[in-house]
Amino acid sequence: MSPETRLGAWEAIASYRAIRQFADRPLEPDHLRRILAAGRRAASSKNAQRWDFVVCSDRAHLRELSAVGPYADHVAGAAVAIALVTPDPHADGVALSILFDIGQAAGFMEIAARELGIGSCPATVYDQALTRRLLGYPADRWCEYMLSFGYPADPGTLTAPLRPGGRRPIEQIVHEERW
Ligand SMILES: Cc1cc2nc3c(=O)[nH]c(=O)nc-3n(C[C@H](O)[C@H](O)[C@H](O)COP(=O)(O)O)c2cc1C
């Protein structure tokens, strides 16, 4: 995709949707680097950057990773899955801001990907033991989420009209001064 055909940030945000069906082709290396750079650039509480990104693109590995949760099937067909690894959020002294931080990193990655015509979807990890075994991170780390990335199987899904009612109305969400 040439720079001229890339979306701006607002267009990428406004058209963002979860994509779970991916074309069977790898990500261009520059595109993957951009996605990872976007995660790295995310802000974090006290700039602690308590995250590591495990990048998986081997098809057999991706198939195994699709078993980490009941809604992780899309990982099997992704071009790349990026596991967001943090300190164990349940451990003493680990602030809950860790989850806000990786949410920001994930959002940056997803929007950077969308700008490049790459779809993405989170997968919530339910089976910590399996995930730990498949990814091999240290015992004091945790993986609550991974993200699938890939060019969409149907490129039209990126530009299809948004589902009506897909988000709560803004008037319902926004409160002025007080709830
Ligand atoms: C924290 C979080 C966890 C999610 N976990 C999963 C998941 O395990 N499997 C999945 O298919 N989608 C998952 N999603 C994607 C949501 O289902 C999706 O963002 C939501 O339904 C809105 O979809 P839309 O943008 O296509 O309207 C998750 C999203 C978030 C933000």
Short mmCIF file of N, CA and C and ligand atoms in Angstrom, two decimals:
data_model
loop_
_atom_site.label_atom_id
_atom_site.label_comp_id
_atom_site.label_asym_id
_atom_site.label_seq_id
_atom_site.Cartn_x
_atom_site.Cartn_y
_atom_site.Cartn_z
N MET A 1 0.86 -1.20 0.00
CA MET A 1 0.00 0.00 0.00
C MET A 1 0.89 1.24 0.00
N SER A 2 0.66 2.14 -0.93
CA SER A 2 1.51 3.33 -0.99
C SER A 2 1.09 4.31 0.10
N PRO A 3 2.02 5.20 0.51
CA PRO A 3 1.69 6.14 1.58
C PRO A 3 0.45 6.97 1.23
N GLU A 4 0.24 7.23 -0.08
CA GLU A 4 -0.88 8.09 -0.48
C GLU A 4 -2.23 7.44 -0.20
N THR A 5 -2.25 6.09 -0.23
CA THR A 5 -3.55 5.43 -0.04
C THR A 5 -3.80 5.08 1.43
N ARG A 6 -2.86 5.44 2.29
CA ARG A 6 -3.06 5.15 3.71
C ARG A 6 -4.14 6.04 4.29
N LEU A 7 -4.81 5.51 5.30
CA LEU A 7 -5.84 6.27 6.00
C LEU A 7 -5.17 7.20 7.00
N GLY A 8 -5.86 8.30 7.33
CA GLY A 8 -5.43 9.12 8.44
C GLY A 8 -5.90 8.47 9.74
N ALA A 9 -5.44 9.03 10.88
CA ALA A 9 -5.77 8.42 12.18
C ALA A 9 -7.28 8.39 12.40
N TRP A 10 -7.96 9.52 12.11
CA TRP A 10 -9.40 9.53 12.37
C TRP A 10 -10.13 8.51 11.50
N GLU A 11 -9.75 8.44 10.22
CA GLU A 11 -10.42 7.46 9.32
C GLU A 11 -10.18 6.04 9.82
N ALA A 12 -8.97 5.78 10.28
CA ALA A 12 -8.66 4.44 10.79
C ALA A 12 -9.50 4.13 12.03
N ILE A 13 -9.65 5.14 12.90
CA ILE A 13 -10.45 4.94 14.12
C ILE A 13 -11.93 4.78 13.76
N ALA A 14 -12.41 5.67 12.91
CA ALA A 14 -13.85 5.68 12.61
C ALA A 14 -14.29 4.42 11.89
N SER A 15 -13.40 3.83 11.12
CA SER A 15 -13.78 2.64 10.35
C SER A 15 -13.33 1.35 11.04
N TYR A 16 -12.73 1.47 12.22
CA TYR A 16 -12.18 0.29 12.89
C TYR A 16 -13.27 -0.72 13.25
N ARG A 17 -13.00 -1.96 12.97
CA ARG A 17 -13.87 -3.05 13.44
C ARG A 17 -13.00 -4.29 13.60
N ALA A 18 -13.51 -5.23 14.38
CA ALA A 18 -12.75 -6.46 14.57
C ALA A 18 -12.79 -7.28 13.28
N ILE A 19 -11.64 -7.75 12.83
CA ILE A 19 -11.54 -8.61 11.65
C ILE A 19 -11.01 -9.97 12.13
N ARG A 20 -11.74 -11.02 11.77
CA ARG A 20 -11.37 -12.37 12.25
C ARG A 20 -11.04 -13.34 11.13
N GLN A 21 -11.24 -12.93 9.88
CA GLN A 21 -10.94 -13.80 8.73
C GLN A 21 -9.81 -13.15 7.95
N PHE A 22 -8.72 -13.88 7.81
CA PHE A 22 -7.53 -13.27 7.22
C PHE A 22 -7.10 -13.97 5.94
N ALA A 23 -6.50 -13.19 5.03
CA ALA A 23 -5.90 -13.77 3.82
C ALA A 23 -4.69 -14.60 4.24
N ASP A 24 -4.42 -15.64 3.45
CA ASP A 24 -3.30 -16.53 3.79
C ASP A 24 -2.00 -15.98 3.19
N ARG A 25 -1.58 -14.83 3.65
CA ARG A 25 -0.29 -14.28 3.23
C ARG A 25 0.34 -13.53 4.39
N PRO A 26 1.68 -13.58 4.44
CA PRO A 26 2.37 -12.96 5.58
C PRO A 26 2.25 -11.44 5.55
N LEU A 27 2.47 -10.82 6.68
CA LEU A 27 2.53 -9.35 6.70
C LEU A 27 3.83 -8.90 6.06
N GLU A 28 3.76 -7.80 5.32
CA GLU A 28 5.00 -7.21 4.81
C GLU A 28 5.84 -6.82 6.03
N PRO A 29 7.16 -7.12 5.97
CA PRO A 29 8.01 -6.84 7.15
C PRO A 29 7.90 -5.40 7.65
N ASP A 30 7.80 -4.44 6.73
CA ASP A 30 7.67 -3.03 7.14
C ASP A 30 6.38 -2.81 7.90
N HIS A 31 5.34 -3.52 7.50
CA HIS A 31 4.04 -3.36 8.17
C HIS A 31 4.10 -3.92 9.58
N LEU A 32 4.73 -5.08 9.72
CA LEU A 32 4.85 -5.66 11.06
C LEU A 32 5.69 -4.75 11.94
N ARG A 33 6.78 -4.23 11.38
CA ARG A 33 7.63 -3.32 12.17
C ARG A 33 6.84 -2.10 12.63
N ARG A 34 5.98 -1.59 11.74
CA ARG A 34 5.18 -0.41 12.09
C ARG A 34 4.24 -0.72 13.24
N ILE A 35 3.61 -1.88 13.17
CA ILE A 35 2.66 -2.27 14.23
C ILE A 35 3.38 -2.37 15.58
N LEU A 36 4.54 -3.01 15.57
CA LEU A 36 5.30 -3.17 16.81
C LEU A 36 5.80 -1.81 17.32
N ALA A 37 6.19 -0.95 16.38
CA ALA A 37 6.66 0.38 16.77
C ALA A 37 5.52 1.17 17.40
N ALA A 38 4.31 0.97 16.89
CA ALA A 38 3.14 1.68 17.44
C ALA A 38 2.89 1.23 18.88
N GLY A 39 3.01 -0.05 19.15
CA GLY A 39 2.85 -0.54 20.52
C GLY A 39 3.93 0.03 21.43
N ARG A 40 5.12 0.07 20.93
CA ARG A 40 6.25 0.61 21.72
C ARG A 40 6.03 2.07 22.06
N ARG A 41 5.38 2.81 21.16
CA ARG A 41 5.19 4.25 21.35
C ARG A 41 4.08 4.58 22.35
N ALA A 42 3.29 3.59 22.72
CA ALA A 42 2.14 3.86 23.59
C ALA A 42 2.62 4.43 24.92
N ALA A 43 1.77 5.26 25.49
CA ALA A 43 2.07 5.80 26.82
C ALA A 43 1.80 4.71 27.86
N SER A 44 2.46 4.84 29.00
CA SER A 44 2.19 3.89 30.08
C SER A 44 2.37 4.62 31.41
N SER A 45 1.72 4.12 32.43
CA SER A 45 1.78 4.74 33.75
C SER A 45 3.24 4.85 34.19
N LYS A 46 3.64 6.05 34.56
CA LYS A 46 5.02 6.35 34.99
C LYS A 46 6.04 5.95 33.92
N ASN A 47 5.58 5.82 32.70
CA ASN A 47 6.42 5.40 31.57
C ASN A 47 7.14 4.08 31.87
N ALA A 48 6.46 3.20 32.62
CA ALA A 48 7.11 1.97 33.08
C ALA A 48 7.27 0.94 31.94
N GLN A 49 6.42 1.02 30.93
CA GLN A 49 6.54 0.13 29.76
C GLN A 49 6.68 -1.33 30.19
N ARG A 50 5.79 -1.73 31.09
CA ARG A 50 5.88 -3.10 31.63
C ARG A 50 5.24 -4.10 30.67
N TRP A 51 5.75 -4.16 29.46
CA TRP A 51 5.18 -5.06 28.47
C TRP A 51 6.27 -5.68 27.62
N ASP A 52 6.03 -6.87 27.16
CA ASP A 52 6.84 -7.51 26.13
C ASP A 52 5.86 -8.05 25.10
N PHE A 53 6.29 -8.04 23.85
CA PHE A 53 5.43 -8.49 22.76
C PHE A 53 6.03 -9.76 22.17
N VAL A 54 5.31 -10.86 22.22
CA VAL A 54 5.79 -12.11 21.61
C VAL A 54 5.09 -12.26 20.26
N VAL A 55 5.90 -12.23 19.21
CA VAL A 55 5.38 -12.22 17.84
C VAL A 55 5.41 -13.64 17.27
N CYS A 56 4.25 -14.14 16.87
CA CYS A 56 4.16 -15.52 16.38
C CYS A 56 3.59 -15.52 14.96
N SER A 57 4.28 -16.20 14.06
CA SER A 57 3.78 -16.24 12.68
C SER A 57 3.86 -17.64 12.08
N ASP A 58 4.40 -18.58 12.82
CA ASP A 58 4.47 -19.95 12.33
C ASP A 58 3.04 -20.55 12.38
N ARG A 59 2.60 -21.09 11.24
CA ARG A 59 1.19 -21.53 11.16
C ARG A 59 0.86 -22.58 12.22
N ALA A 60 1.74 -23.55 12.42
CA ALA A 60 1.46 -24.61 13.40
C ALA A 60 1.37 -24.00 14.81
N HIS A 61 2.24 -23.02 15.09
CA HIS A 61 2.21 -22.36 16.39
C HIS A 61 0.91 -21.57 16.56
N LEU A 62 0.50 -20.88 15.50
CA LEU A 62 -0.74 -20.10 15.56
C LEU A 62 -1.94 -21.01 15.81
N ARG A 63 -1.92 -22.18 15.18
CA ARG A 63 -3.04 -23.12 15.41
C ARG A 63 -3.07 -23.55 16.87
N GLU A 64 -1.90 -23.81 17.42
CA GLU A 64 -1.86 -24.20 18.85
C GLU A 64 -2.37 -23.05 19.72
N LEU A 65 -1.97 -21.83 19.37
CA LEU A 65 -2.36 -20.67 20.18
C LEU A 65 -3.86 -20.40 20.10
N SER A 66 -4.50 -20.88 19.06
CA SER A 66 -5.96 -20.63 18.93
C SER A 66 -6.74 -21.39 20.00
N ALA A 67 -6.07 -22.21 20.79
CA ALA A 67 -6.74 -22.96 21.86
C ALA A 67 -6.62 -22.26 23.22
N VAL A 68 -6.06 -21.05 23.24
CA VAL A 68 -5.85 -20.41 24.56
C VAL A 68 -7.13 -19.91 25.19
N GLY A 69 -8.18 -19.80 24.39
CA GLY A 69 -9.46 -19.35 24.92
C GLY A 69 -10.58 -19.78 24.01
N PRO A 70 -11.83 -19.71 24.49
CA PRO A 70 -12.96 -20.20 23.69
C PRO A 70 -13.29 -19.32 22.49
N TYR A 71 -12.74 -18.10 22.47
CA TYR A 71 -13.04 -17.17 21.37
C TYR A 71 -11.77 -16.78 20.63
N ALA A 72 -10.79 -17.67 20.65
CA ALA A 72 -9.48 -17.35 20.05
C ALA A 72 -9.27 -18.05 18.70
N ASP A 73 -10.36 -18.58 18.12
CA ASP A 73 -10.22 -19.33 16.85
C ASP A 73 -9.51 -18.52 15.77
N HIS A 74 -9.78 -17.21 15.76
CA HIS A 74 -9.22 -16.37 14.69
C HIS A 74 -7.70 -16.37 14.67
N VAL A 75 -7.07 -16.73 15.80
CA VAL A 75 -5.60 -16.73 15.86
C VAL A 75 -5.04 -17.76 14.87
N ALA A 76 -5.76 -18.86 14.66
CA ALA A 76 -5.26 -19.93 13.79
C ALA A 76 -5.01 -19.43 12.37
N GLY A 77 -5.83 -18.49 11.90
CA GLY A 77 -5.72 -18.03 10.51
C GLY A 77 -5.01 -16.69 10.37
N ALA A 78 -4.52 -16.15 11.48
CA ALA A 78 -3.85 -14.83 11.42
C ALA A 78 -2.51 -14.94 10.71
N ALA A 79 -2.06 -13.82 10.15
CA ALA A 79 -0.69 -13.79 9.62
C ALA A 79 0.29 -13.72 10.78
N VAL A 80 -0.10 -12.96 11.79
CA VAL A 80 0.75 -12.78 12.97
C VAL A 80 -0.15 -12.68 14.19
N ALA A 81 0.25 -13.30 15.27
CA ALA A 81 -0.37 -13.03 16.57
C ALA A 81 0.69 -12.40 17.45
N ILE A 82 0.27 -11.35 18.15
CA ILE A 82 1.19 -10.69 19.08
C ILE A 82 0.63 -10.87 20.49
N ALA A 83 1.36 -11.60 21.31
CA ALA A 83 0.95 -11.81 22.70
C ALA A 83 1.49 -10.65 23.53
N LEU A 84 0.61 -10.07 24.34
CA LEU A 84 0.99 -8.94 25.20
C LEU A 84 1.31 -9.52 26.57
N VAL A 85 2.59 -9.53 26.91
CA VAL A 85 3.04 -10.17 28.15
C VAL A 85 3.43 -9.08 29.15
N THR A 86 2.93 -9.23 30.37
CA THR A 86 3.13 -8.23 31.42
C THR A 86 3.55 -8.94 32.71
N PRO A 87 3.92 -8.18 33.73
CA PRO A 87 4.01 -8.80 35.06
C PRO A 87 2.63 -9.36 35.43
N ASP A 88 2.60 -10.35 36.29
CA ASP A 88 1.33 -10.93 36.72
C ASP A 88 0.49 -9.86 37.42
N PRO A 89 -0.66 -9.46 36.83
CA PRO A 89 -1.44 -8.37 37.44
C PRO A 89 -2.03 -8.74 38.79
N HIS A 90 -2.04 -10.04 39.14
CA HIS A 90 -2.60 -10.47 40.43
C HIS A 90 -1.53 -10.46 41.53
N ALA A 91 -0.27 -10.28 41.14
CA ALA A 91 0.81 -10.34 42.14
C ALA A 91 0.78 -9.11 43.03
N ASP A 92 1.24 -9.27 44.27
CA ASP A 92 1.31 -8.14 45.21
C ASP A 92 2.13 -7.02 44.60
N GLY A 93 1.61 -5.80 44.74
CA GLY A 93 2.38 -4.62 44.32
C GLY A 93 2.31 -4.31 42.84
N VAL A 94 1.60 -5.12 42.06
CA VAL A 94 1.47 -4.80 40.63
C VAL A 94 0.20 -3.96 40.45
N ALA A 95 0.38 -2.72 40.01
CA ALA A 95 -0.74 -1.79 39.88
C ALA A 95 -1.66 -2.21 38.73
N LEU A 96 -2.96 -1.93 38.91
CA LEU A 96 -3.92 -2.26 37.86
C LEU A 96 -3.69 -1.47 36.58
N SER A 97 -2.91 -0.38 36.68
CA SER A 97 -2.64 0.41 35.49
C SER A 97 -1.97 -0.42 34.40
N ILE A 98 -1.43 -1.57 34.77
CA ILE A 98 -0.81 -2.44 33.76
C ILE A 98 -1.82 -2.79 32.67
N LEU A 99 -3.09 -2.99 33.06
CA LEU A 99 -4.10 -3.38 32.07
C LEU A 99 -4.49 -2.19 31.19
N PHE A 100 -4.53 -1.00 31.80
CA PHE A 100 -4.75 0.21 31.01
C PHE A 100 -3.60 0.37 30.01
N ASP A 101 -2.39 0.16 30.49
CA ASP A 101 -1.20 0.34 29.64
C ASP A 101 -1.24 -0.59 28.42
N ILE A 102 -1.52 -1.86 28.64
CA ILE A 102 -1.49 -2.74 27.46
C ILE A 102 -2.72 -2.51 26.58
N GLY A 103 -3.80 -1.97 27.18
CA GLY A 103 -4.94 -1.57 26.35
C GLY A 103 -4.54 -0.46 25.39
N GLN A 104 -3.75 0.47 25.90
CA GLN A 104 -3.28 1.56 25.03
C GLN A 104 -2.35 1.02 23.94
N ALA A 105 -1.42 0.17 24.35
CA ALA A 105 -0.48 -0.40 23.36
C ALA A 105 -1.26 -1.17 22.29
N ALA A 106 -2.25 -1.94 22.74
CA ALA A 106 -3.05 -2.73 21.78
C ALA A 106 -3.79 -1.80 20.83
N GLY A 107 -4.40 -0.75 21.38
CA GLY A 107 -5.15 0.19 20.53
C GLY A 107 -4.25 0.86 19.51
N PHE A 108 -3.06 1.27 19.95
CA PHE A 108 -2.12 1.89 19.01
C PHE A 108 -1.77 0.90 17.88
N MET A 109 -1.50 -0.35 18.27
CA MET A 109 -1.13 -1.35 17.25
C MET A 109 -2.29 -1.58 16.27
N GLU A 110 -3.51 -1.66 16.82
CA GLU A 110 -4.66 -1.96 15.96
C GLU A 110 -4.94 -0.81 14.99
N ILE A 111 -4.77 0.42 15.47
CA ILE A 111 -5.04 1.57 14.59
C ILE A 111 -3.91 1.72 13.57
N ALA A 112 -2.67 1.50 14.01
CA ALA A 112 -1.55 1.55 13.05
C ALA A 112 -1.76 0.49 11.96
N ALA A 113 -2.23 -0.69 12.36
CA ALA A 113 -2.48 -1.76 11.39
C ALA A 113 -3.60 -1.36 10.43
N ARG A 114 -4.67 -0.83 11.00
CA ARG A 114 -5.83 -0.44 10.18
C ARG A 114 -5.42 0.59 9.13
N GLU A 115 -4.53 1.50 9.51
CA GLU A 115 -4.04 2.51 8.57
C GLU A 115 -3.38 1.85 7.36
N LEU A 116 -2.80 0.68 7.56
CA LEU A 116 -2.07 -0.04 6.51
C LEU A 116 -2.94 -1.08 5.79
N GLY A 117 -4.24 -1.09 6.10
CA GLY A 117 -5.12 -2.06 5.47
C GLY A 117 -5.05 -3.45 6.10
N ILE A 118 -4.59 -3.49 7.34
CA ILE A 118 -4.45 -4.77 8.06
C ILE A 118 -5.54 -4.85 9.12
N GLY A 119 -6.25 -5.97 9.13
CA GLY A 119 -7.28 -6.20 10.14
C GLY A 119 -6.69 -6.81 11.39
N SER A 120 -7.44 -6.70 12.49
CA SER A 120 -6.95 -7.25 13.76
C SER A 120 -8.13 -7.60 14.65
N CYS A 121 -7.84 -8.43 15.64
CA CYS A 121 -8.84 -8.77 16.63
C CYS A 121 -8.13 -9.27 17.90
N PRO A 122 -8.58 -8.84 19.07
CA PRO A 122 -8.01 -9.39 20.30
C PRO A 122 -8.49 -10.82 20.53
N ALA A 123 -7.72 -11.56 21.29
CA ALA A 123 -8.15 -12.87 21.81
C ALA A 123 -7.87 -12.85 23.31
N THR A 124 -8.89 -13.11 24.09
CA THR A 124 -8.72 -13.16 25.54
C THR A 124 -8.19 -14.54 25.92
N VAL A 125 -7.14 -14.53 26.73
CA VAL A 125 -6.53 -15.79 27.16
C VAL A 125 -7.28 -16.33 28.38
N TYR A 126 -7.72 -17.55 28.30
CA TYR A 126 -8.36 -18.22 29.45
C TYR A 126 -7.43 -19.26 30.05
N ASP A 127 -6.68 -19.93 29.18
CA ASP A 127 -5.83 -21.04 29.65
C ASP A 127 -4.40 -20.53 29.82
N GLN A 128 -4.12 -20.04 31.03
CA GLN A 128 -2.80 -19.45 31.28
C GLN A 128 -1.69 -20.50 31.16
N ALA A 129 -1.96 -21.70 31.63
CA ALA A 129 -0.91 -22.72 31.63
C ALA A 129 -0.50 -23.06 30.19
N LEU A 130 -1.50 -23.23 29.33
CA LEU A 130 -1.22 -23.54 27.93
C LEU A 130 -0.45 -22.40 27.26
N THR A 131 -0.90 -21.18 27.53
CA THR A 131 -0.26 -20.01 26.91
C THR A 131 1.20 -19.90 27.36
N ARG A 132 1.39 -20.11 28.64
CA ARG A 132 2.76 -20.06 29.19
C ARG A 132 3.64 -21.13 28.53
N ARG A 133 3.06 -22.33 28.36
CA ARG A 133 3.83 -23.42 27.76
C ARG A 133 4.17 -23.10 26.29
N LEU A 134 3.18 -22.54 25.57
CA LEU A 134 3.39 -22.29 24.14
C LEU A 134 4.33 -21.11 23.89
N LEU A 135 4.35 -20.15 24.83
CA LEU A 135 5.13 -18.94 24.59
C LEU A 135 6.42 -18.86 25.41
N GLY A 136 6.47 -19.62 26.48
CA GLY A 136 7.74 -19.75 27.21
C GLY A 136 8.21 -18.53 27.97
N TYR A 137 7.29 -17.64 28.38
CA TYR A 137 7.72 -16.46 29.15
C TYR A 137 7.96 -16.85 30.62
N PRO A 138 8.71 -15.99 31.34
CA PRO A 138 9.11 -16.35 32.71
C PRO A 138 7.91 -16.50 33.66
N ALA A 139 8.15 -17.16 34.76
CA ALA A 139 7.08 -17.53 35.70
C ALA A 139 6.38 -16.32 36.32
N ASP A 140 7.08 -15.18 36.41
CA ASP A 140 6.45 -14.01 37.03
C ASP A 140 5.70 -13.15 36.01
N ARG A 141 5.56 -13.63 34.79
CA ARG A 141 4.86 -12.87 33.75
C ARG A 141 3.50 -13.50 33.46
N TRP A 142 2.69 -12.74 32.75
CA TRP A 142 1.29 -13.10 32.52
C TRP A 142 0.90 -12.66 31.12
N CYS A 143 0.02 -13.43 30.48
CA CYS A 143 -0.51 -12.99 29.18
C CYS A 143 -2.03 -13.04 29.27
N GLU A 144 -2.65 -11.87 29.33
CA GLU A 144 -4.11 -11.80 29.42
C GLU A 144 -4.74 -11.70 28.02
N TYR A 145 -3.99 -11.10 27.09
CA TYR A 145 -4.53 -10.89 25.74
C TYR A 145 -3.48 -11.13 24.69
N MET A 146 -3.94 -11.62 23.54
CA MET A 146 -3.11 -11.56 22.34
C MET A 146 -3.93 -10.93 21.23
N LEU A 147 -3.24 -10.51 20.19
CA LEU A 147 -3.90 -9.82 19.08
C LEU A 147 -3.57 -10.55 17.80
N SER A 148 -4.61 -10.83 17.00
CA SER A 148 -4.39 -11.38 15.65
C SER A 148 -4.29 -10.23 14.66
N PHE A 149 -3.39 -10.37 13.69
CA PHE A 149 -3.27 -9.39 12.61
C PHE A 149 -3.20 -10.11 11.28
N GLY A 150 -3.74 -9.50 10.25
CA GLY A 150 -3.60 -10.05 8.90
C GLY A 150 -4.35 -9.18 7.90
N TYR A 151 -3.96 -9.31 6.65
CA TYR A 151 -4.76 -8.65 5.61
C TYR A 151 -6.10 -9.40 5.58
N PRO A 152 -7.20 -8.68 5.47
CA PRO A 152 -8.49 -9.37 5.55
C PRO A 152 -8.72 -10.33 4.39
N ALA A 153 -9.38 -11.45 4.67
CA ALA A 153 -9.71 -12.41 3.61
C ALA A 153 -10.53 -11.71 2.54
N ASP A 154 -11.47 -10.89 2.96
CA ASP A 154 -12.28 -10.09 2.04
C ASP A 154 -11.94 -8.62 2.30
N PRO A 155 -11.17 -8.01 1.39
CA PRO A 155 -10.76 -6.62 1.64
C PRO A 155 -11.95 -5.69 1.83
N GLY A 156 -13.11 -6.08 1.29
CA GLY A 156 -14.31 -5.26 1.43
C GLY A 156 -14.74 -5.10 2.89
N THR A 157 -14.32 -6.01 3.76
CA THR A 157 -14.76 -5.89 5.16
C THR A 157 -14.18 -4.64 5.82
N LEU A 158 -13.06 -4.14 5.27
CA LEU A 158 -12.47 -2.93 5.87
C LEU A 158 -13.27 -1.68 5.54
N THR A 159 -13.97 -1.73 4.41
CA THR A 159 -14.67 -0.52 3.98
C THR A 159 -16.20 -0.69 4.00
N ALA A 160 -16.66 -1.88 4.39
CA ALA A 160 -18.11 -2.11 4.44
C ALA A 160 -18.74 -1.14 5.45
N PRO A 161 -20.00 -0.73 5.21
CA PRO A 161 -20.64 0.19 6.17
C PRO A 161 -20.67 -0.43 7.56
N LEU A 162 -20.50 0.41 8.55
CA LEU A 162 -20.50 -0.09 9.92
C LEU A 162 -21.88 -0.63 10.27
N ARG A 163 -21.89 -1.66 11.12
CA ARG A 163 -23.13 -2.27 11.57
C ARG A 163 -23.95 -1.22 12.35
N PRO A 164 -25.24 -0.99 11.98
CA PRO A 164 -26.03 -0.04 12.77
C PRO A 164 -26.15 -0.56 14.21
N GLY A 165 -26.06 0.33 15.15
CA GLY A 165 -26.18 -0.07 16.56
C GLY A 165 -24.94 -0.74 17.10
N GLY A 166 -23.87 -0.71 16.35
CA GLY A 166 -22.63 -1.36 16.79
C GLY A 166 -21.98 -0.71 17.99
N ARG A 167 -22.33 0.55 18.23
CA ARG A 167 -21.81 1.25 19.41
C ARG A 167 -22.96 1.99 20.09
N ARG A 168 -22.90 2.14 21.41
CA ARG A 168 -23.92 2.91 22.12
C ARG A 168 -23.91 4.35 21.63
N PRO A 169 -25.08 5.01 21.60
CA PRO A 169 -25.13 6.40 21.13
C PRO A 169 -24.29 7.30 22.04
N ILE A 170 -23.69 8.31 21.43
CA ILE A 170 -22.79 9.19 22.18
C ILE A 170 -23.51 9.88 23.33
N GLU A 171 -24.81 10.23 23.14
CA GLU A 171 -25.56 10.92 24.20
C GLU A 171 -25.72 10.02 25.43
N GLN A 172 -25.71 8.71 25.18
CA GLN A 172 -25.89 7.78 26.29
C GLN A 172 -24.60 7.61 27.11
N ILE A 173 -23.49 7.86 26.44
CA ILE A 173 -22.19 7.58 27.05
C ILE A 173 -21.63 8.81 27.78
N VAL A 174 -21.87 9.99 27.17
CA VAL A 174 -21.18 11.19 27.64
C VAL A 174 -22.03 11.91 28.68
N HIS A 175 -21.45 12.28 29.78
CA HIS A 175 -22.13 13.01 30.85
C HIS A 175 -21.44 14.36 31.01
N GLU A 176 -22.23 15.41 31.17
CA GLU A 176 -21.66 16.76 31.29
C GLU A 176 -21.49 17.10 32.76
N GLU A 177 -20.31 17.41 33.16
CA GLU A 177 -19.96 17.84 34.52
C GLU A 177 -20.16 16.73 35.57
N ARG A 178 -21.35 16.10 35.60
CA ARG A 178 -21.61 15.04 36.58
C ARG A 178 -22.36 13.93 35.87
N TRP A 179 -22.42 12.75 36.44
CA TRP A 179 -23.16 11.61 35.86
C TRP A 179 -24.60 11.99 35.59
C1 LIG B 1 -10.57 -6.63 25.95
C2 LIG B 1 -11.13 -7.29 24.70
C3 LIG B 1 -11.16 -8.66 24.61
C4 LIG B 1 -11.66 -9.28 23.45
N1 LIG B 1 -11.60 -10.64 23.35
C5 LIG B 1 -12.01 -11.22 22.19
C6 LIG B 1 -11.90 -12.63 22.02
O1 LIG B 1 -11.44 -13.38 22.89
N2 LIG B 1 -12.29 -13.15 20.83
C7 LIG B 1 -12.82 -12.38 19.83
O2 LIG B 1 -13.16 -12.93 18.76
N3 LIG B 1 -12.96 -11.04 19.97
C8 LIG B 1 -12.56 -10.44 21.12
N4 LIG B 1 -12.65 -9.09 21.25
C9 LIG B 1 -13.21 -8.28 20.15
C10 LIG B 1 -14.59 -7.73 20.50
O3 LIG B 1 -15.53 -8.78 20.46
C11 LIG B 1 -14.92 -6.63 19.48
O4 LIG B 1 -13.97 -5.61 19.62
C12 LIG B 1 -16.32 -6.06 19.70
O5 LIG B 1 -17.28 -7.07 19.52
C13 LIG B 1 -16.60 -4.93 18.73
O6 LIG B 1 -16.46 -5.41 17.41
P1 LIG B 1 -16.56 -4.41 16.15
O7 LIG B 1 -15.45 -3.41 16.28
O8 LIG B 1 -16.39 -5.30 14.95
O9 LIG B 1 -17.90 -3.73 16.21
C14 LIG B 1 -12.17 -8.48 22.40
C15 LIG B 1 -12.13 -7.08 22.50
C16 LIG B 1 -11.59 -6.49 23.63
C17 LIG B 1 -11.53 -4.97 23.67
#
